Structures are given as C-alpha cells and as structure tokens.
GROMACS .gro file of C-alpha atoms in nm:
model
  428
    1MET     CA    1  -0.158   1.316   1.136
    2ASN     CA    2  -0.429   1.126   1.323
    3GLN     CA    3  -0.602   1.290   1.616
    4PRO     CA    4  -0.569   1.078   1.935
    5ASP     CA    5  -0.886   1.018   2.134
    6VAL     CA    6  -0.750   1.050   2.487
    7PHE     CA    7  -0.456   1.211   2.666
    8VAL     CA    8  -0.371   1.046   3.000
    9SER     CA    9  -0.191   1.254   3.264
   10TYR     CA   10  -0.035   1.049   3.545
   11SER     CA   11   0.254   1.025   3.787
   12SER     CA   12   0.527   0.772   3.713
   13LYS     CA   13   0.456   0.626   4.060
   14ASP     CA   14   0.118   0.513   3.923
   15SER     CA   15   0.255   0.369   3.598
   16GLU     CA   16   0.148   0.010   3.672
   17PHE     CA   17  -0.217   0.112   3.707
   18VAL     CA   18  -0.194   0.342   3.404
   19ARG     CA   19  -0.054   0.064   3.186
   20THR     CA   20  -0.363  -0.143   3.264
   21LEU     CA   21  -0.595   0.153   3.204
   22VAL     CA   22  -0.432   0.231   2.869
   23GLU     CA   23  -0.450  -0.135   2.766
   24TRP     CA   24  -0.824  -0.142   2.836
   25LEU     CA   25  -0.881   0.186   2.654
   26GLU     CA   26  -0.696   0.053   2.350
   27GLU     CA   27  -0.901  -0.268   2.362
   28ALA     CA   28  -1.205  -0.040   2.337
   29ALA     CA   29  -1.053   0.091   2.010
   30LEU     CA   30  -0.943   0.424   2.159
   31ASP     CA   31  -0.623   0.589   2.044
   32VAL     CA   32  -0.439   0.691   2.363
   33TRP     CA   33  -0.148   0.932   2.399
   34PHE     CA   34   0.054   0.989   2.717
   35ALA     CA   35   0.400   1.122   2.798
   36GLU     CA   36   0.616   0.819   2.872
   37GLU     CA   37   0.929   0.829   3.083
   38ASP     CA   38   1.169   0.836   2.789
   39MET     CA   39   0.983   1.128   2.633
   40ARG     CA   40   0.996   1.323   2.958
   41ALA     CA   41   1.374   1.325   2.940
   42ALA     CA   42   1.382   1.474   2.592
   43ALA     CA   43   1.507   1.829   2.539
   44ASP     CA   44   1.197   1.944   2.354
   45VAL     CA   45   0.955   1.761   2.583
   46GLU     CA   46   0.744   2.067   2.662
   47ASP     CA   47   0.682   2.151   2.298
   48GLU     CA   48   0.595   1.789   2.220
   49LEU     CA   49   0.356   1.772   2.514
   50ILE     CA   50   0.176   2.092   2.415
   51GLU     CA   51   0.143   1.976   2.055
   52ASN     CA   52   0.005   1.632   2.142
   53VAL     CA   53  -0.228   1.741   2.423
   54ASP     CA   54  -0.384   2.000   2.191
   55ARG     CA   55  -0.448   1.726   1.933
   56CYS     CA   56  -0.622   1.491   2.179
   57ARG     CA   57  -1.001   1.507   2.193
   58HIS     CA   58  -1.032   1.428   2.565
   59THR     CA   59  -0.822   1.411   2.881
   60ILE     CA   60  -0.801   1.169   3.173
   61PHE     CA   61  -0.624   1.286   3.491
   62VAL     CA   62  -0.513   0.992   3.711
   63VAL     CA   63  -0.511   1.179   4.042
   64SER     CA   64  -0.305   1.051   4.335
   65GLU     CA   65  -0.084   1.205   4.603
   66HIS     CA   66   0.208   1.160   4.365
   67TRP     CA   67   0.018   1.332   4.083
   68LEU     CA   68  -0.073   1.628   4.304
   69ASN     CA   69   0.288   1.679   4.417
   70SER     CA   70   0.456   1.639   4.078
   71GLU     CA   71   0.576   1.952   3.900
   72TRP     CA   72   0.552   1.769   3.568
   73THR     CA   73   0.186   1.674   3.610
   74LYS     CA   74   0.110   2.030   3.718
   75PHE     CA   75   0.248   2.139   3.383
   76GLU     CA   76   0.043   1.870   3.202
   77ARG     CA   77  -0.266   1.990   3.385
   78SER     CA   78  -0.211   2.354   3.292
   79VAL     CA   79  -0.158   2.261   2.925
   80ALA     CA   80  -0.472   2.042   2.914
   81MET     CA   81  -0.694   2.295   3.092
   82GLU     CA   82  -0.572   2.607   2.910
   83ASN     CA   83  -0.788   2.702   2.612
   84CYS     CA   84  -0.983   2.379   2.657
   85PRO     CA   85  -1.232   2.332   2.367
   86ALA     CA   86  -1.599   2.317   2.467
   87ASP     CA   87  -1.638   1.962   2.334
   88ARG     CA   88  -1.335   1.821   2.520
   89ARG     CA   89  -1.433   1.583   2.799
   90ILE     CA   90  -1.214   1.581   3.110
   91ILE     CA   91  -1.229   1.281   3.345
   92VAL     CA   92  -1.070   1.264   3.690
   93VAL     CA   93  -0.981   0.908   3.791
   94ALA     CA   94  -0.919   0.941   4.165
   95ARG     CA   95  -0.670   0.693   4.312
   96MET     CA   96  -0.717   0.850   4.655
   97GLU     CA   97  -0.997   0.965   4.881
   98ILE     CA   98  -1.085   1.326   4.802
   99SER     CA   99  -1.278   1.478   5.091
  100THR     CA  100  -1.237   1.842   4.987
  101PRO     CA  101  -1.256   1.849   4.605
  102VAL     CA  102  -1.220   2.226   4.565
  103ARG     CA  103  -0.911   2.245   4.783
  104THR     CA  104  -0.757   1.928   4.639
  105LEU     CA  105  -0.837   1.968   4.270
  106GLY     CA  106  -0.891   2.341   4.230
  107ARG     CA  107  -1.194   2.540   4.121
  108GLU     CA  108  -1.191   2.426   3.759
  109LEU     CA  109  -1.099   2.060   3.789
  110HIS     CA  110  -1.332   1.977   4.078
  111ARG     CA  111  -1.631   2.047   3.850
  112LYS     CA  112  -1.526   1.775   3.605
  113LYS     CA  113  -1.656   1.420   3.614
  114ARG     CA  114  -1.478   1.233   3.894
  115ILE     CA  115  -1.456   0.854   3.927
  116SER     CA  116  -1.323   0.696   4.245
  117TRP     CA  117  -1.096   0.403   4.151
  118LEU     CA  118  -0.896   0.313   4.462
  119GLU     CA  119  -0.622   0.052   4.487
  120ASP     CA  120  -0.853  -0.196   4.663
  121GLU     CA  121  -1.134  -0.153   4.406
  122ALA     CA  122  -1.343  -0.474   4.398
  123GLU     CA  123  -1.503  -0.406   4.059
  124PRO     CA  124  -1.247  -0.242   3.829
  125GLU     CA  125  -1.456  -0.330   3.521
  126ALA     CA  126  -1.744  -0.124   3.661
  127ARG     CA  127  -1.512   0.172   3.716
  128PHE     CA  128  -1.379   0.138   3.362
  129TRP     CA  129  -1.739   0.135   3.234
  130GLU     CA  130  -1.787   0.470   3.413
  131VAL     CA  131  -1.474   0.606   3.243
  132CYS     CA  132  -1.613   0.501   2.905
  133CYS     CA  133  -1.945   0.667   2.982
  134GLY     CA  134  -1.758   0.983   3.074
  135LEU     CA  135  -1.590   0.971   2.734
  136GLY     CA  136  -1.927   0.942   2.559
  137LEU     CA  137  -1.933   0.563   2.524
  138ALA     CA  138  -2.254   0.495   2.716
  139GLU     CA  139  -2.379   0.280   2.430
  140LEU     CA  140  -2.123   0.011   2.498
  141GLY     CA  141  -2.365  -0.171   2.724
  142LYS     CA  142  -2.498  -0.189   3.079
  143LYS     CA  143  -2.267  -0.179   3.377
  144LYS     CA  144  -2.384  -0.517   3.508
  145ASP     CA  145  -2.286  -0.681   3.178
  146TRP     CA  146  -1.931  -0.555   3.216
  147VAL     CA  147  -1.908  -0.678   3.574
  148GLU     CA  148  -2.060  -1.019   3.500
  149ASN     CA  149  -1.852  -1.082   3.188
  150GLY     CA  150  -1.524  -0.953   3.327
  151ARG     CA  151  -1.289  -0.754   3.108
  152LYS     CA  152  -1.479  -0.799   2.782
  153ILE     CA  153  -1.500  -0.471   2.599
  154ARG     CA  154  -1.823  -0.448   2.405
  155GLY     CA  155  -1.761  -0.354   2.045
  156ALA     CA  156  -1.400  -0.471   2.046
  157THR     CA  157  -1.488  -0.836   1.992
  158GLY     CA  158  -1.205  -1.030   1.831
  159VAL     CA  159  -1.233  -1.150   1.473
  160GLU     CA  160  -1.244  -1.514   1.584
  161THR     CA  161  -1.549  -1.447   1.801
  162VAL     CA  162  -1.715  -1.255   1.520
  163VAL     CA  163  -1.664  -1.543   1.278
  164GLN     CA  164  -1.813  -1.792   1.523
  165HIS     CA  165  -2.114  -1.568   1.579
  166SER     CA  166  -2.163  -1.524   1.206
  167GLN     CA  167  -2.156  -1.901   1.156
  168ALA     CA  168  -2.406  -1.943   1.439
  169LYS     CA  169  -2.639  -1.698   1.267
  170ASP     CA  170  -2.600  -1.886   0.941
  171SER     CA  171  -2.697  -2.212   1.109
  172LEU     CA  172  -3.024  -2.049   1.212
  173GLY     CA  173  -3.110  -1.989   0.847
  174GLN     CA  174  -3.046  -1.616   0.864
  175ALA     CA  175  -2.749  -1.605   0.629
  176ASP     CA  176  -2.940  -1.437   0.347
  177VAL     CA  177  -3.113  -1.173   0.557
  178ASP     CA  178  -2.993  -0.837   0.431
  179THR     CA  179  -2.985  -0.676   0.771
  180VAL     CA  180  -2.829  -0.360   0.906
  181LEU     CA  181  -2.592  -0.260   1.183
  182THR     CA  182  -2.605  -0.079   1.512
  183CYS     CA  183  -2.327   0.053   1.729
  184ASN     CA  184  -2.454  -0.050   2.071
  185ARG     CA  185  -2.527  -0.422   2.049
  186ASP     CA  186  -2.233  -0.659   2.031
  187THR     CA  187  -2.455  -0.946   1.913
  188GLN     CA  188  -2.464  -0.797   1.564
  189TRP     CA  189  -2.092  -0.801   1.494
  190GLY     CA  190  -2.139  -1.121   1.297
  191LYS     CA  191  -2.339  -0.918   1.046
  192LEU     CA  192  -2.055  -0.669   1.026
  193HIS     CA  193  -1.821  -0.955   0.943
  194ARG     CA  194  -2.056  -1.070   0.665
  195LEU     CA  195  -2.077  -0.718   0.527
  196ALA     CA  196  -1.699  -0.682   0.523
  197THR     CA  197  -1.644  -1.010   0.338
  198ASP     CA  198  -1.930  -0.963   0.091
  199ASP     CA  199  -1.797  -0.963  -0.267
  200GLN     CA  200  -1.977  -0.643  -0.354
  201HIS     CA  201  -1.820  -0.311  -0.435
  202GLU     CA  202  -2.018  -0.073  -0.220
  203ALA     CA  203  -2.032   0.228   0.007
  204VAL     CA  204  -2.200   0.173   0.342
  205LEU     CA  205  -2.352   0.475   0.517
  206ILE     CA  206  -2.442   0.392   0.876
  207PRO     CA  207  -2.681   0.630   1.056
  208GLY     CA  208  -2.640   0.631   1.432
  209PRO     CA  209  -2.686   0.831   1.753
  210ALA     CA  210  -2.566   1.189   1.755
  211CYS     CA  211  -2.277   1.135   1.991
  212GLU     CA  212  -1.907   1.066   1.983
  213ALA     CA  213  -1.966   0.694   2.039
  214HIS     CA  214  -2.068   0.674   1.674
  215GLU     CA  215  -1.723   0.782   1.561
  216LEU     CA  216  -1.569   0.521   1.789
  217PHE     CA  217  -1.802   0.266   1.634
  218LEU     CA  218  -1.616   0.317   1.308
  219LYS     CA  219  -1.292   0.238   1.485
  220ARG     CA  220  -1.441  -0.091   1.597
  221VAL     CA  221  -1.543  -0.155   1.239
  222GLU     CA  222  -1.179  -0.102   1.150
  223VAL     CA  223  -1.062  -0.337   1.428
  224CYS     CA  224  -1.303  -0.616   1.336
  225LEU     CA  225  -1.272  -0.611   0.958
  226PRO     CA  226  -1.102  -0.938   0.865
  227ARG     CA  227  -0.773  -0.943   0.674
  228ASP     CA  228  -0.878  -1.245   0.470
  229PRO     CA  229  -0.883  -1.176   0.183
  230ASP     CA  230  -0.583  -0.949   0.218
  231ARG     CA  231  -0.709  -0.594   0.255
  232ARG     CA  232  -0.575  -0.254   0.347
  233ILE     CA  233  -0.787  -0.038   0.576
  234CYS     CA  234  -0.737   0.339   0.550
  235ASP     CA  235  -0.878   0.613   0.769
  236VAL     CA  236  -1.031   0.902   0.572
  237ARG     CA  237  -1.081   1.210   0.790
  238TRP     CA  238  -1.281   1.506   0.669
  239PRO     CA  239  -1.144   1.803   0.866
  240GLY     CA  240  -1.456   1.955   1.020
  241CYS     CA  241  -1.681   1.927   0.715
  242PRO     CA  242  -1.722   1.723   0.397
  243PRO     CA  243  -1.505   1.819   0.099
  244GLN     CA  244  -1.646   2.107  -0.102
  245SER     CA  245  -1.491   2.005  -0.433
  246ARG     CA  246  -1.369   1.702  -0.623
  247ALA     CA  247  -1.008   1.810  -0.560
  248MET     CA  248  -1.064   1.828  -0.184
  249ALA     CA  249  -1.229   1.485  -0.183
  250GLU     CA  250  -0.942   1.326  -0.372
  251SER     CA  251  -0.690   1.504  -0.150
  252GLU     CA  252  -0.841   1.346   0.163
  253ILE     CA  253  -0.833   1.000   0.006
  254ALA     CA  254  -0.471   1.060  -0.098
  255LYS     CA  255  -0.381   1.145   0.262
  256ALA     CA  256  -0.549   0.825   0.380
  257ILE     CA  257  -0.348   0.602   0.147
  258ASP     CA  258  -0.031   0.808   0.202
  259CYS     CA  259   0.034   0.953  -0.142
  260GLN     CA  260   0.034   1.288  -0.319
  261PRO     CA  261  -0.298   1.394  -0.482
  262ASP     CA  262  -0.146   1.388  -0.831
  263GLN     CA  263  -0.039   1.026  -0.770
  264LEU     CA  264  -0.377   0.910  -0.637
  265VAL     CA  265  -0.494   0.711  -0.941
  266ARG     CA  266  -0.158   0.537  -0.978
  267SER     CA  267  -0.146   0.456  -0.605
  268LEU     CA  268  -0.500   0.316  -0.611
  269GLN     CA  269  -0.409   0.098  -0.907
  270SER     CA  270  -0.103  -0.030  -0.721
  271ILE     CA  271  -0.296  -0.110  -0.403
  272LEU     CA  272  -0.600  -0.265  -0.571
  273SER     CA  273  -0.386  -0.484  -0.795
  274GLN     CA  274  -0.247  -0.653  -0.483
  275LYS     CA  275  -0.519  -0.640  -0.219
  276ASN     CA  276  -0.865  -0.510  -0.135
  277LEU     CA  277  -0.909  -0.160   0.005
  278VAL     CA  278  -1.151  -0.032   0.271
  279LEU     CA  279  -1.191   0.344   0.323
  280VAL     CA  280  -1.330   0.410   0.672
  281HIS     CA  281  -1.470   0.764   0.698
  282ARG     CA  282  -1.500   0.950   1.025
  283PRO     CA  283  -1.813   1.163   1.063
  284PRO     CA  284  -1.738   1.536   1.034
  285PHE     CA  285  -1.768   1.738   1.354
  286GLU     CA  286  -1.966   2.022   1.203
  287GLU     CA  287  -2.302   2.007   1.029
  288THR     CA  288  -2.288   1.804   0.713
  289ASP     CA  289  -2.309   1.982   0.380
  290CYS     CA  290  -2.567   1.752   0.223
  291ARG     CA  291  -2.494   1.848  -0.134
  292ALA     CA  292  -2.125   1.773  -0.088
  293MET     CA  293  -2.199   1.432   0.062
  294ILE     CA  294  -2.436   1.343  -0.221
  295GLU     CA  295  -2.183   1.457  -0.481
  296TYR     CA  296  -1.909   1.262  -0.305
  297TYR     CA  297  -2.093   0.932  -0.351
  298SER     CA  298  -2.282   1.001  -0.672
  299GLU     CA  299  -2.017   1.193  -0.870
  300TRP     CA  300  -1.666   1.226  -0.730
  301LEU     CA  301  -1.596   0.875  -0.603
  302PRO     CA  302  -1.742   0.692  -0.907
  303ASP     CA  303  -1.552   0.924  -1.143
  304LEU     CA  304  -1.229   0.856  -0.955
  305LEU     CA  305  -1.281   0.482  -0.986
  306ASP     CA  306  -1.353   0.519  -1.357
  307ARG     CA  307  -0.990   0.633  -1.394
  308VAL     CA  308  -0.850   0.332  -1.208
  309ASP     CA  309  -0.762   0.060  -1.457
  310ILE     CA  310  -0.650  -0.281  -1.328
  311PRO     CA  311  -0.591  -0.523  -1.618
  312GLY     CA  312  -0.764  -0.855  -1.570
  313THR     CA  313  -0.939  -0.744  -1.250
  314SER     CA  314  -1.284  -0.600  -1.193
  315LEU     CA  315  -1.320  -0.334  -0.927
  316PRO     CA  316  -1.632  -0.478  -0.759
  317GLY     CA  317  -1.515  -0.662  -0.450
  318LYS     CA  318  -1.185  -0.472  -0.443
  319LEU     CA  319  -1.288  -0.148  -0.276
  320LYS     CA  320  -1.541  -0.055  -0.010
  321THR     CA  321  -1.616   0.262   0.180
  322VAL     CA  322  -1.778   0.283   0.522
  323HIS     CA  323  -1.922   0.611   0.645
  324ALA     CA  324  -2.106   0.721   0.958
  325VAL     CA  325  -2.401   0.960   0.942
  326SER     CA  326  -2.559   1.068   1.270
  327TRP     CA  327  -2.937   1.089   1.307
  328PRO     CA  328  -2.957   1.472   1.296
  329ARG     CA  329  -2.751   1.467   0.977
  330VAL     CA  330  -2.986   1.213   0.826
  331ARG     CA  331  -3.263   1.464   0.884
  332ALA     CA  332  -3.037   1.731   0.735
  333LEU     CA  333  -2.978   1.504   0.437
  334GLU     CA  334  -3.352   1.490   0.379
  335CYS     CA  335  -3.372   1.870   0.378
  336GLY     CA  336  -3.067   1.889   0.155
  337LEU     CA  337  -3.223   1.656  -0.098
  338SER     CA  338  -3.530   1.876  -0.113
  339LEU     CA  339  -3.312   2.178  -0.183
  340LEU     CA  340  -3.087   1.997  -0.427
  341PHE     CA  341  -3.366   1.857  -0.643
  342SER     CA  342  -3.627   2.128  -0.596
  343SER     CA  343  -3.782   2.312  -0.888
  344SER     CA  344  -3.984   2.633  -0.878
  345ARG     CA  345  -4.226   2.465  -0.638
  346LYS     CA  346  -4.133   2.321  -0.301
  347CYS     CA  347  -4.008   1.964  -0.338
  348ASP     CA  348  -4.156   1.710  -0.099
  349LYS     CA  349  -3.974   1.407   0.040
  350VAL     CA  350  -4.124   1.164  -0.210
  351SER     CA  351  -4.016   1.374  -0.508
  352ALA     CA  352  -3.669   1.413  -0.361
  353ALA     CA  353  -3.646   1.036  -0.311
  354ARG     CA  354  -3.746   0.973  -0.672
  355GLU     CA  355  -3.480   1.214  -0.793
  356ILE     CA  356  -3.202   1.053  -0.594
  357GLU     CA  357  -3.320   0.707  -0.707
  358LYS     CA  358  -3.287   0.828  -1.064
  359ARG     CA  359  -2.942   0.961  -0.991
  360LEU     CA  360  -2.843   0.632  -0.829
  361ASP     CA  361  -2.949   0.446  -1.144
  362GLU     CA  362  -2.753   0.684  -1.365
  363ARG     CA  363  -2.434   0.713  -1.166
  364PHE     CA  364  -2.386   0.399  -0.960
  365GLY     CA  365  -2.310   0.149  -1.232
  366GLN     CA  366  -2.005   0.026  -1.046
  367LEU     CA  367  -2.046   0.185  -0.702
  368ARG     CA  368  -2.344   0.053  -0.507
  369VAL     CA  369  -2.444   0.254  -0.203
  370ARG     CA  370  -2.633   0.121   0.094
  371PHE     CA  371  -2.798   0.343   0.350
  372LEU     CA  372  -2.805   0.138   0.671
  373SER     CA  373  -3.018   0.209   0.973
  374GLU     CA  374  -3.012   0.035   1.308
  375LEU     CA  375  -3.134  -0.321   1.334
  376LYS     CA  376  -3.331  -0.221   1.642
  377PRO     CA  377  -3.430   0.142   1.695
  378ILE     CA  378  -3.295   0.303   2.009
  379THR     CA  379  -3.582   0.324   2.255
  380GLU     CA  380  -3.674   0.623   2.465
  381LYS     CA  381  -3.542   0.431   2.766
  382ASP     CA  382  -3.207   0.383   2.590
  383VAL     CA  383  -3.185   0.753   2.509
  384ARG     CA  384  -3.270   0.862   2.863
  385SER     CA  385  -3.025   0.611   3.011
  386TRP     CA  386  -2.750   0.743   2.785
  387ALA     CA  387  -2.835   1.105   2.870
  388ASP     CA  388  -2.835   1.027   3.245
  389SER     CA  389  -2.478   0.899   3.217
  390LEU     CA  390  -2.348   1.230   3.080
  391ASP     CA  391  -2.191   1.493   3.302
  392ILE     CA  392  -2.425   1.778   3.201
  393ASP     CA  393  -2.683   1.992   3.378
  394GLU     CA  394  -3.052   1.897   3.381
  395ASP     CA  395  -3.161   2.162   3.130
  396SER     CA  396  -2.902   2.043   2.878
  397ARG     CA  397  -2.999   1.681   2.943
  398THR     CA  398  -3.368   1.758   2.880
  399ARG     CA  399  -3.291   1.941   2.554
  400LEU     CA  400  -3.063   1.658   2.446
  401VAL     CA  401  -3.330   1.392   2.506
  402ASP     CA  402  -3.599   1.597   2.330
  403HIS     CA  403  -3.368   1.647   2.031
  404ALA     CA  404  -3.276   1.278   2.014
  405LEU     CA  405  -3.640   1.168   2.025
  406ASP     CA  406  -3.760   1.424   1.770
  407GLY     CA  407  -3.854   1.346   1.412
  408ASP     CA  408  -4.028   1.007   1.399
  409ASP     CA  409  -4.088   1.026   1.023
  410SER     CA  410  -3.750   1.176   0.937
  411LEU     CA  411  -3.617   0.862   0.769
  412GLU     CA  412  -3.896   0.809   0.517
  413ILE     CA  413  -3.664   0.904   0.234
  414LEU     CA  414  -3.408   0.644   0.344
  415LYS     CA  415  -3.679   0.379   0.335
  416ARG     CA  416  -3.751   0.459  -0.028
  417ILE     CA  417  -3.384   0.466  -0.124
  418SER     CA  418  -3.321   0.139   0.057
  419GLU     CA  419  -3.616  -0.029  -0.113
  420ARG     CA  420  -3.481   0.087  -0.448
  421LEU     CA  421  -3.146  -0.070  -0.363
  422GLY     CA  422  -3.307  -0.401  -0.271
  423HIS     CA  423  -3.259  -0.345   0.101
  424GLN     CA  424  -3.576  -0.524   0.207
  425ARG     CA  425  -3.513  -0.559   0.579
  426LEU     CA  426  -3.459  -0.197   0.675
  427SER     CA  427  -3.596  -0.146   1.025
  428LEU     CA  428  -3.651   0.211   1.133
   0.00000   0.00000   0.00000
C-alpha cells in the first residue's frame, strides 16, 4: 500500500477552498489523502481515519472558525498530533486572522509553521509556494516565478510542454549532448523526456539534495515519462533501507508490479512482451547500505533479467530503472566501495573506482548503469535559501547548511565511473 504524502484536515464549510488546494498539491505530484464527506458517514470512519493519517508523511490543517468548532476536526487533530513522528511536517493554513496563536491553536500546534491564506488573498500562488516550502519543496523555484507565471507548478510540466522543450533543445544542436538531470530547474525536463525515450536498457541513479524534495522529484519523473511507446510505470519502495538479499529485492519488485514473488519472472515476461517497463525507486529513509545497493545493480537485477525470456524480443529498450541517491549517500557509497573492495591495506578512492569499473564490465552486459549528477551544482546561495525556508531553529539550520556544503571532492569516484560509461558531460 502506497504511503500518501499529505493528510489535509478541514471543515466541510471550507470544502471549496480545500478542493482547489488539493488540486494544486496533486499537480505538484503529491499524493493527498483527506476524509471526504461520504467517508465521514461510514460506520468504521474512526478506524479508517487513524489508519490513513498514520500512513501520511505530513499534515496540513486548514484552520478556520468552522474547523476550530468542529468535533470531527478536533478528532482529526488529536489523531495527527498524537505520536507524531519527528520527520512529519505539520503546516497550519490559516483562513482567519489569528491574533492569539497559543489560545487559538493550543500549545503544540501554535509552534508549527503557519501560513496566512485569507479569503481575499491577492496572491494565492505565493501562499501555495509557502505551503510547498513548508513541505520541503523549496527547490521548486523562487516565489516571484510562481507569482509571475500564475498557477504553473514547477516540476509538474505536462508532457506536451516537455516535448516542445526537447525539440527546441535539439534545434540548438544539443541533441547529442549526454547531459544529466537536476530536480530544481524546470528547464531541464526536456532532457528527462529524451532519457525516458532513449532506446537503451539502463538504470539511472540520480544524486540530489538530501531532502524530501528529491523523493518528490521521482514522482515528477513518473508524471512526465511519456506513454509512447506504451510503457508501464511501477513504484518500487524499499521500506526504510535497501534490500539485504536477492529474495528481498525480488519481493519489492514483485509488489511493484502486483504479483507474488514466485510469479515474478513470468509476470515480467508477460509485461515486457506487451509494453516497456519503468521501475521508479524511492530513496530509502534510513542510511543506505552501500553493499546492498551495489549488489542490487551489479548482481541481483541483472541475474533476474537473465531469467526473463521473451522470444523474438531483446530486453534492451524494454526495461529501465530510475533511482534517487541523495548527496550524503553518494559520499556513503564512496566509503562503502572502499570497504567492499578493500584488501589488507586501506583502499583509496581510485582503487575502489577501478574495482567497480571492472565489475561493471563483467556484470553489466545487458544492464547499463548511469550515475547522474546535477547539470548545474547547487550553489551556496541556493543551499542557504533552501535552509532559510525551513521551519527549524538557527542552530539546526547552521548544521544543515554546513553538512550540505561539506565534501567538495566527494564525487571523484562518480566521475571515474561516469567516464568509464562514456558519460562525458558530467558536471559536478
């Protein structure tokens, strides 16, 4: 069962506003859950609410006089606030003037990020931008861009727009540039379109900022991937950490394509004989087990594909995988490579890179892996701007910025791997 991104608590008197808010959130590729009127009349409504609120990563309270006086929303509030995980973001969207936050919202809720979005709001796009920042989506762009362009959600560009942009890039003679992707610049979605339609059987690992926006980037990948040629896009979720065995890895893929693990090969054969398949991997929430990730792409996945036999059809071009790897985990990958390939002496980065290049040559006969960095590195100004948008104290913000800016030479190993794979335009 998929984990929704956002739970929205609201009064039915504010349903018109909430419908617009939910529509915009979904355009930004967020999976939204809220208790609709028909559900509220169900006999087991309380159990269903508790189950779904617990599954949601974050919560938005649409606070109005009606919300404050509703017994139902009081129950929603208690469920959402009770045993709230440390990484759950809670946003208060105030549809009323709140002059005494502690008295109005209570001691716990008044400390949460609050956004004033009144009925006569002149710039609703700017308020929505603030909501996205509160949910960890600061990389979607600058506030002024949202206001100037109206309700255009960065990163949720339609396929038609992506195609046009890709063609425009081609006309500039850049069609053959083997470039890379970033999650915070909508001008590069044309390259994503090219990557998705490329007739190469490959796994794409996309390093990015260490924040939840990177996971949502994968959802935008999923939204923008074209369906021509006919393709099925499946969401592979590693529950907290990468799989620790071949059986676990195949079990997660089986869940994604909705089959039993013992039927995985047969189901893959059935799907790939009719259409292309894209496996979109969410980044794990805990620290990545580097050895497991390396084995996943160098051993388990190629071996699985070796067992898939489609008469008259070659697998290249039929299956792709897309995977996010945050910057700290890239640094962890480097350390993991050193441990994985070390001998009696300490293994340096160059030796580790040579070993994984050798392994790539040996194992990736039919599965080509690309390690992709950002087209343009995130600048210190970008990092500080993102950190300033977060609802955290100054000490935490300082530590966060220092951590994000640390490790200038941490991607040297990815440069070597990328060069080995013919990725000539890697920009770090």
